[in-house]
Structures are given as C-alpha cells and as structure tokens.
Amino acid sequence: MLPSTARLRRSRDFSETVRRGARAGRPLLVVHLDTGSDAASAPASRPGSDPRAGFVVSKAVGGSVVRHAVTRRLRHVVGPRLAHLPTGSRLVVRALPASATASSEALAADLDVALERALRTARATQAITAESVPS
C-alpha cells in the first residue's frame, strides 16, 4: 500500500499531471508522468518532494468491486516503482477496461514499459526545452 504522502489527492494535481505530463499508453493502462523538471510546471514546494501517484479507474473497467480490486492491484504494483522516479514527480495511472481481467504480473509488465516510455519522453522534452532557453 502507498503511504498517504505518496498519493495524489487533489483534483488539480490530477488534471495538471495529465495535461503537462508525458503520456504512454499500453493495452491495460495509460500513464501520465510529470517530472516537474521545467520551471513553469514545478511549484516552489514541489522540487525535492517525494514522487506521488494517483489512479483513475472509471466505470468502464467494471462495477465497484472490480474497480476497487484493480485500484488495489495498481497501488501494490506502483509502490516499489515510485522510488525510481525523479524527486518531485507526479504519476497518474489510468486503468483501461482490459485491466479488470488482467493479472497483477500483466499490470506490472505494462506499467514498466509505459513508465520507461514516459520517462524517455519526459527527458527528451526536457532536453529540447533546455536547448531553446537562451543562456
């Protein structure tokens, strides 16, 4: 389980992460990763804070029992991976309908690939931004 300090709770945090973060989709889930590396997206309190994660599991995934089960499995899978994200990062994991019948191992495999792609995209965006800023 994720400690409360590692969870996204406010709607504003979710929407900013989805809007500004690097997106990577897989058959079971979609991740949005905001590393907070550019000055415009990083509030003063965010750099140096621990990475945080939030989950979006809609009714398209299934009924209440199924949605909560998917959320629990995702929390279990995401927890150890947060330590590998840059400090100040925010991660939103959106479960797709196929995640309802997927195993935890399949969710973990899709999450690993999606996180790697999102990190690569975030680094590339950061490099492009750094090049365009005049010295």
XYZ file of N, CA, C and O in Angstrom:
540
model
N 0.834 -1.179 0.000
C 0.000 0.000 0.000
C 0.881 1.245 0.000
O 1.953 1.265 0.592
N 0.401 2.277 -0.652
C 1.136 3.527 -0.720
C 0.899 4.343 0.548
O -0.233 4.462 1.003
N 1.954 4.931 1.103
C 1.739 5.827 2.235
C 0.972 7.072 1.775
O 1.007 7.430 0.590
N 0.300 7.724 2.682
C -0.526 8.869 2.299
C 0.301 9.990 1.678
O -0.201 10.752 0.851
N 1.571 10.093 2.043
C 2.421 11.135 1.466
C 2.775 10.856 0.004
O 3.258 11.737 -0.694
N 2.536 9.629 -0.451
C 2.879 9.251 -1.822
C 1.657 9.228 -2.741
O 1.747 8.778 -3.873
N 0.526 9.745 -2.266
C -0.695 9.702 -3.068
C -1.094 11.084 -3.556
O -0.995 12.061 -2.829
N -1.562 11.132 -4.790
C -2.185 12.354 -5.303
C -3.616 12.355 -4.775
O -4.306 11.340 -4.856
N -4.059 13.475 -4.257
C -5.397 13.533 -3.681
C -6.265 14.630 -4.304
O -7.471 14.469 -4.396
N -5.661 15.732 -4.681
C -6.450 16.852 -5.175
C -6.709 16.730 -6.672
O -5.838 16.326 -7.450
N -7.901 17.114 -7.066
C -8.284 17.076 -8.472
C -7.333 17.910 -9.317
O -6.987 17.535 -10.446
N -6.880 19.037 -8.784
C -5.966 19.918 -9.513
C -4.652 19.202 -9.829
O -4.089 19.368 -10.918
N -4.150 18.406 -8.880
C -2.911 17.657 -9.114
C -3.090 16.651 -10.245
O -2.209 16.481 -11.085
N -4.245 15.972 -10.256
C -4.518 15.012 -11.326
C -4.573 15.717 -12.671
O -3.931 15.286 -13.632
N -5.344 16.803 -12.747
C -5.521 17.466 -14.045
C -4.217 18.082 -14.553
O -3.922 18.014 -15.745
N -3.404 18.668 -13.665
C -2.120 19.223 -14.100
C -1.180 18.135 -14.586
O -0.461 18.322 -15.565
N -1.172 17.007 -13.902
C -0.295 15.909 -14.302
C -0.703 15.355 -15.662
O 0.147 15.105 -16.520
N -2.001 15.191 -15.869
C -2.479 14.676 -17.156
C -2.191 15.688 -18.267
O -1.776 15.310 -19.362
N -2.366 16.965 -17.982
C -2.163 17.995 -19.011
C -0.689 18.195 -19.340
O -0.304 18.294 -20.500
N 0.183 18.254 -18.325
C 1.593 18.578 -18.542
C 2.504 17.366 -18.678
O 3.616 17.483 -19.163
N 2.054 16.224 -18.201
C 2.930 15.065 -18.138
C 3.113 14.349 -19.457
O 2.321 14.494 -20.395
N 4.164 13.567 -19.506
C 4.424 12.714 -20.669
C 3.460 11.532 -20.610
O 3.279 10.926 -19.562
N 2.852 11.201 -21.735
C 1.849 10.147 -21.790
C 2.413 8.923 -22.484
O 3.103 9.044 -23.493
N 2.093 7.756 -21.914
C 2.482 6.494 -22.553
C 1.343 5.507 -22.351
O 0.910 5.260 -21.221
N 0.844 4.958 -23.443
C -0.280 4.034 -23.383
C 0.134 2.602 -23.640
O 1.094 2.335 -24.368
N -0.580 1.700 -23.009
C -0.402 0.262 -23.173
C -1.795 -0.361 -23.241
O -2.794 0.315 -22.986
N -1.898 -1.646 -23.556
C -3.230 -2.257 -23.660
C -4.034 -2.267 -22.348
O -5.254 -2.233 -22.380
N -3.349 -2.278 -21.205
C -4.057 -2.366 -19.928
C -4.177 -1.031 -19.205
O -5.060 -0.864 -18.363
N -3.279 -0.083 -19.505
C -3.290 1.176 -18.765
C -2.599 2.278 -19.539
O -1.903 2.028 -20.523
N -2.810 3.486 -19.074
C -2.158 4.669 -19.630
C -1.523 5.400 -18.457
O -2.152 5.553 -17.404
N -0.278 5.825 -18.615
C 0.372 6.597 -17.561
C 0.643 8.011 -18.052
O 0.914 8.238 -19.233
N 0.535 8.946 -17.125
C 0.888 10.340 -17.350
C 1.926 10.665 -16.294
O 1.645 10.556 -15.099
N 3.113 11.051 -16.711
C 4.212 11.314 -15.785
C 4.689 12.746 -15.947
O 5.129 13.148 -17.018
N 4.583 13.514 -14.863
C 5.082 14.880 -14.831
C 6.286 14.891 -13.903
O 6.147 14.708 -12.697
N 7.464 15.061 -14.479
C 8.685 15.027 -13.671
C 8.937 16.351 -12.970
O 9.809 16.425 -12.112
N 8.185 17.393 -13.326
C 8.357 18.686 -12.674
C 9.690 19.326 -12.971
O 10.160 20.156 -12.219
N 10.322 18.924 -14.067
C 11.660 19.416 -14.362
C 11.668 20.807 -14.969
O 12.657 21.504 -14.869
N 10.585 21.232 -15.600
C 10.610 22.583 -16.153
C 10.035 23.554 -15.126
O 9.155 23.240 -14.352
N 10.587 24.732 -15.092
C 10.251 25.708 -14.048
C 8.789 26.119 -14.083
O 8.205 26.430 -13.061
N 8.177 26.107 -15.256
C 6.783 26.536 -15.357
C 5.836 25.548 -14.700
O 4.791 25.925 -14.198
N 6.178 24.260 -14.698
C 5.256 23.268 -14.156
C 5.565 22.891 -12.728
O 4.841 22.134 -12.123
N 6.658 23.389 -12.178
C 7.055 22.976 -10.836
C 6.787 24.077 -9.824
O 7.496 25.066 -9.790
N 5.745 23.899 -8.991
C 5.526 24.876 -7.941
C 6.705 24.885 -6.979
O 7.455 23.924 -6.901
N 6.859 25.964 -6.242
C 8.005 26.111 -5.345
C 8.106 24.982 -4.332
O 9.189 24.593 -3.933
N 6.980 24.410 -3.912
C 7.017 23.369 -2.887
C 7.308 21.986 -3.467
O 7.566 21.054 -2.732
N 7.244 21.834 -4.778
C 7.344 20.511 -5.362
C 8.749 19.969 -5.578
O 8.980 18.797 -5.343
N 9.740 20.738 -6.010
C 11.054 20.136 -6.210
C 11.566 19.579 -4.895
O 11.398 20.159 -3.872
N 12.144 18.450 -4.887
C 12.671 17.851 -3.673
C 11.658 17.036 -2.903
O 12.006 16.364 -1.949
N 10.397 17.088 -3.299
C 9.406 16.270 -2.613
C 9.428 14.858 -3.203
O 9.901 14.637 -4.313
N 8.940 13.919 -2.442
C 8.902 12.532 -2.914
C 7.919 12.384 -4.066
O 6.930 13.122 -4.143
N 8.155 11.431 -4.959
C 7.210 11.187 -6.051
C 5.853 10.765 -5.493
O 5.767 10.110 -4.455
N 4.804 11.175 -6.198
C 3.448 10.824 -5.771
C 2.688 10.221 -6.940
O 2.971 10.533 -8.094
N 1.714 9.358 -6.619
C 0.936 8.678 -7.655
C -0.546 8.751 -7.347
O -0.954 8.803 -6.184
N -1.341 8.747 -8.406
C -2.789 8.706 -8.297
C -3.338 7.763 -9.346
O -2.665 7.458 -10.338
N -4.567 7.311 -9.139
C -5.159 6.297 -10.015
C -6.528 6.741 -10.478
O -7.298 7.315 -9.699
N -6.817 6.454 -11.754
C -8.120 6.732 -12.333
C -8.650 5.405 -12.863
O -8.062 4.824 -13.782
N -9.724 4.923 -12.245
C -10.338 3.665 -12.663
C -11.820 3.959 -12.856
O -12.574 4.063 -11.892
N -12.246 4.105 -14.104
C -13.611 4.519 -14.412
C -14.585 3.344 -14.386
O -14.186 2.180 -14.298
N -15.850 3.676 -14.527
C -16.894 2.651 -14.553
C -16.782 1.745 -15.775
O -17.358 0.667 -15.793
N -16.047 2.184 -16.784
C -15.844 1.345 -17.967
C -15.058 0.083 -17.609
O -15.153 -0.934 -18.299
N -14.278 0.135 -16.532
C -13.488 -1.022 -16.101
C -14.398 -2.089 -15.497
O -14.159 -3.284 -15.650
N -15.437 -1.665 -14.792
C -16.357 -2.617 -14.182
C -17.102 -1.985 -13.026
O -17.020 -0.785 -12.794
N -17.794 -2.819 -12.301
C -18.538 -2.357 -11.138
C -17.610 -1.959 -10.003
O -16.389 -2.062 -10.098
N -18.210 -1.539 -8.910
C -17.442 -1.030 -7.774
C -16.421 -2.031 -7.248
O -15.271 -1.676 -6.989
N -16.814 -3.268 -7.105
C -15.912 -4.285 -6.568
C -14.716 -4.487 -7.498
O -13.564 -4.558 -7.057
N -14.976 -4.540 -8.785
C -13.908 -4.728 -9.771
C -12.989 -3.517 -9.793
O -11.759 -3.653 -9.800
N -13.563 -2.317 -9.782
C -12.745 -1.095 -9.813
C -11.831 -1.013 -8.596
O -10.659 -0.678 -8.712
N -12.367 -1.337 -7.431
C -11.551 -1.277 -6.222
C -10.455 -2.344 -6.230
O -9.336 -2.098 -5.767
N -10.758 -3.506 -6.768
C -9.744 -4.558 -6.867
C -8.619 -4.131 -7.808
O -7.428 -4.339 -7.513
N -8.972 -3.526 -8.934
C -7.962 -3.040 -9.883
C -7.118 -1.952 -9.227
O -5.885 -1.953 -9.340
N -7.752 -1.042 -8.502
C -7.012 0.029 -7.830
C -6.045 -0.540 -6.800
O -4.890 -0.105 -6.711
N -6.480 -1.532 -6.031
C -5.586 -2.143 -5.036
C -4.389 -2.801 -5.703
O -3.254 -2.665 -5.248
N -4.639 -3.513 -6.802
C -3.525 -4.160 -7.506
C -2.571 -3.128 -8.085
O -1.349 -3.296 -8.036
N -3.103 -2.048 -8.624
C -2.244 -0.994 -9.173
C -1.421 -0.322 -8.079
O -0.234 -0.054 -8.268
N -2.024 -0.045 -6.927
C -1.266 0.545 -5.815
C -0.116 -0.364 -5.405
O 1.000 0.091 -5.155
N -0.397 -1.660 -5.349
C 0.626 -2.626 -4.966
C 1.771 -2.654 -5.984
O 2.941 -2.798 -5.618
N 1.444 -2.515 -7.250
C 2.446 -2.567 -8.317
C 3.236 -1.253 -8.408
O 4.448 -1.257 -8.625
N 2.568 -0.129 -8.210
C 3.206 1.182 -8.362
C 4.131 1.502 -7.190
O 5.192 2.103 -7.375
N 3.772 1.103 -5.994
C 4.521 1.449 -4.791
C 6.028 1.316 -4.906
O 6.769 2.294 -4.715
N 6.542 0.135 -5.226
C 8.006 -0.020 -5.308
C 8.641 0.771 -6.454
O 9.822 1.100 -6.396
N 7.881 1.094 -7.471
C 8.434 1.798 -8.628
C 8.562 3.304 -8.398
O 9.284 3.976 -9.124
N 7.866 3.838 -7.412
C 7.947 5.276 -7.143
C 9.356 5.697 -6.752
O 9.783 6.801 -7.070
N 10.072 4.827 -6.079
C 11.428 5.156 -5.634
C 12.377 5.388 -6.811
O 13.401 6.050 -6.667
N 12.027 4.879 -7.982
C 12.889 5.006 -9.161
C 12.562 6.239 -9.995
O 13.234 6.502 -10.993
N 11.538 6.987 -9.598
C 11.156 8.188 -10.332
C 11.912 9.393 -9.773
O 12.306 9.405 -8.613
N 12.124 10.418 -10.601
C 12.810 11.622 -10.117
C 12.028 12.279 -8.978
O 10.794 12.177 -8.931
N 12.741 12.947 -8.082
C 12.061 13.626 -6.980
C 11.132 14.693 -7.530
O 11.417 15.322 -8.551
N 10.007 14.864 -6.875
C 9.016 15.842 -7.305
C 8.103 15.361 -8.411
O 7.239 16.107 -8.863
N 8.260 14.122 -8.857
C 7.439 13.594 -9.944
C 6.016 13.321 -9.476
O 5.771 13.017 -8.312
N 5.104 13.433 -10.429
C 3.717 13.039 -10.195
C 3.324 12.066 -11.289
O 3.632 12.282 -12.465
N 2.646 10.999 -10.896
C 2.264 9.940 -11.816
C 0.770 9.694 -11.690
O 0.254 9.526 -10.582
N 0.075 9.681 -12.823
C -1.331 9.290 -12.859
C -1.417 8.039 -13.714
O -0.938 8.013 -14.846
N -2.003 6.988 -13.145
C -2.191 5.725 -13.860
C -3.684 5.575 -14.123
O -4.486 5.549 -13.190
N -4.054 5.503 -15.402
C -5.454 5.325 -15.781
C -5.639 3.900 -16.273
O -5.000 3.466 -17.239
N -6.494 3.168 -15.585
C -6.758 1.781 -15.952
C -7.727 1.728 -17.129
O -8.713 2.466 -17.160
N -7.442 0.856 -18.076
C -8.331 0.640 -19.214
C -9.201 -0.586 -18.922
O -8.879 -1.398 -18.044
N -10.315 -0.762 -19.639
C -11.232 -1.872 -19.336
C -10.577 -3.252 -19.295
O -10.969 -4.097 -18.488
N -9.560 -3.493 -20.092
C -8.907 -4.808 -20.102
C -8.192 -5.116 -18.791
O -7.911 -6.278 -18.483
N -7.923 -4.098 -17.987
C -7.225 -4.324 -16.713
C -8.083 -5.083 -15.702
O -7.555 -5.645 -14.749
N -9.382 -5.117 -15.919
C -10.276 -5.808 -14.985
C -9.975 -7.300 -14.918
O -10.100 -7.913 -13.853
N -9.571 -7.887 -16.031
C -9.322 -9.328 -16.068
C -7.834 -9.672 -16.110
O -7.486 -10.842 -16.158
N -6.994 -8.665 -16.070
C -5.544 -8.899 -16.160
C -4.983 -9.290 -14.795
O -5.483 -8.886 -13.750
N -3.911 -10.050 -14.842
C -3.225 -10.432 -13.604
C -2.346 -9.276 -13.129
O -2.041 -8.353 -13.882
N -1.920 -9.361 -11.886
C -1.016 -8.340 -11.350
C 0.297 -8.325 -12.115
O 0.895 -7.264 -12.323
N 0.758 -9.497 -12.546
C 2.003 -9.577 -13.314
C 1.860 -8.859 -14.651
O 2.788 -8.167 -15.094
N 0.713 -9.020 -15.301
C 0.480 -8.341 -16.576
C 0.397 -6.828 -16.367
O 0.935 -6.046 -17.170
N -0.260 -6.405 -15.287
C -0.324 -4.977 -14.978
C 1.078 -4.421 -14.730
O 1.429 -3.338 -15.200
N 1.890 -5.174 -13.983
C 3.252 -4.740 -13.681
C 4.084 -4.624 -14.958
O 4.847 -3.664 -15.131
N 3.945 -5.600 -15.856
C 4.704 -5.569 -17.107
C 4.314 -4.356 -17.953
O 5.186 -3.652 -18.487
N 3.007 -4.093 -18.084
C 2.562 -2.929 -18.846
C 3.008 -1.635 -18.185
O 3.410 -0.688 -18.858
N 2.962 -1.586 -16.860
C 3.388 -0.390 -16.144
C 4.867 -0.121 -16.362
O 5.271 1.023 -16.603
N 5.690 -1.158 -16.300
C 7.129 -0.986 -16.503
C 7.429 -0.400 -17.882
O 8.222 0.537 -18.016
N 6.793 -0.946 -18.912
C 7.029 -0.462 -20.274
C 6.528 0.976 -20.422
O 7.213 1.839 -20.981
N 5.341 1.248 -19.889
C 4.770 2.590 -20.004
C 5.602 3.617 -19.246
O 5.829 4.731 -19.745
N 6.067 3.271 -18.053
C 6.903 4.201 -17.284
C 8.211 4.501 -18.004
O 8.663 5.647 -18.039
N 8.816 3.467 -18.562
C 10.074 3.667 -19.293
C 9.854 4.615 -20.476
O 10.648 5.529 -20.712
N 8.771 4.410 -21.217
C 8.474 5.281 -22.362
C 8.181 6.701 -21.911
O 8.633 7.674 -22.533
N 7.422 6.852 -20.827
C 7.082 8.188 -20.330
C 8.333 8.910 -19.827
O 8.494 10.111 -20.066
N 9.218 8.192 -19.145
C 10.471 8.799 -18.684
C 11.330 9.243 -19.852
O 11.925 10.327 -19.841
N 11.405 8.395 -20.882
C 12.182 8.740 -22.076
C 11.611 10.000 -22.742
O 12.357 10.903 -23.136
N 10.285 10.071 -22.850
C 9.632 11.235 -23.449
C 9.875 12.483 -22.617
O 10.158 13.557 -23.145
N 9.775 12.354 -21.295
C 9.990 13.498 -20.403
C 11.418 14.008 -20.518
O 11.655 15.219 -20.545
N 12.377 13.094 -20.589
C 13.782 13.513 -20.724
C 14.018 14.217 -22.055
O 14.747 15.205 -22.121
N 13.415 13.702 -23.124
C 13.575 14.321 -24.438
C 12.955 15.710 -24.452
O 13.548 16.659 -24.983
N 11.797 15.863 -23.861
C 11.139 17.163 -23.783
C 11.968 18.135 -22.963
O 12.113 19.301 -23.321
N 12.543 17.653 -21.872
C 13.385 18.489 -21.020
C 14.627 18.950 -21.792
O 15.027 20.104 -21.696
N 15.216 18.061 -22.581
C 16.413 18.419 -23.365
C 16.069 19.470 -24.417
O 16.840 20.413 -24.630
N 14.925 19.313 -25.071
C 14.519 20.281 -26.091
C 14.263 21.631 -25.454
O 14.663 22.671 -25.975
N 13.601 21.630 -24.297
C 13.322 22.877 -23.586
C 14.612 23.557 -23.153
O 14.749 24.771 -23.255
N 15.567 22.778 -22.688
C 16.855 23.334 -22.239
C 17.612 23.963 -23.409
O 18.299 24.980 -23.245
N 17.509 23.370 -24.603
C 18.200 23.904 -25.773
C 17.580 25.208 -26.234
O 18.276 26.084 -26.741
N 16.257 25.351 -26.085
C 15.581 26.535 -26.610
C 15.652 27.737 -25.677
O 15.371 28.839 -26.083
N 16.050 27.510 -24.429
C 16.173 28.627 -23.476
C 17.505 29.321 -23.717
O 18.564 28.691 -23.655
N 17.479 30.633 -23.981
C 18.745 31.358 -24.220
C 19.556 31.433 -22.933
O 19.027 31.595 -21.853
N 20.872 31.353 -23.073
C 21.773 31.402 -21.917
C 22.060 32.797 -21.468
O 22.178 33.719 -22.134
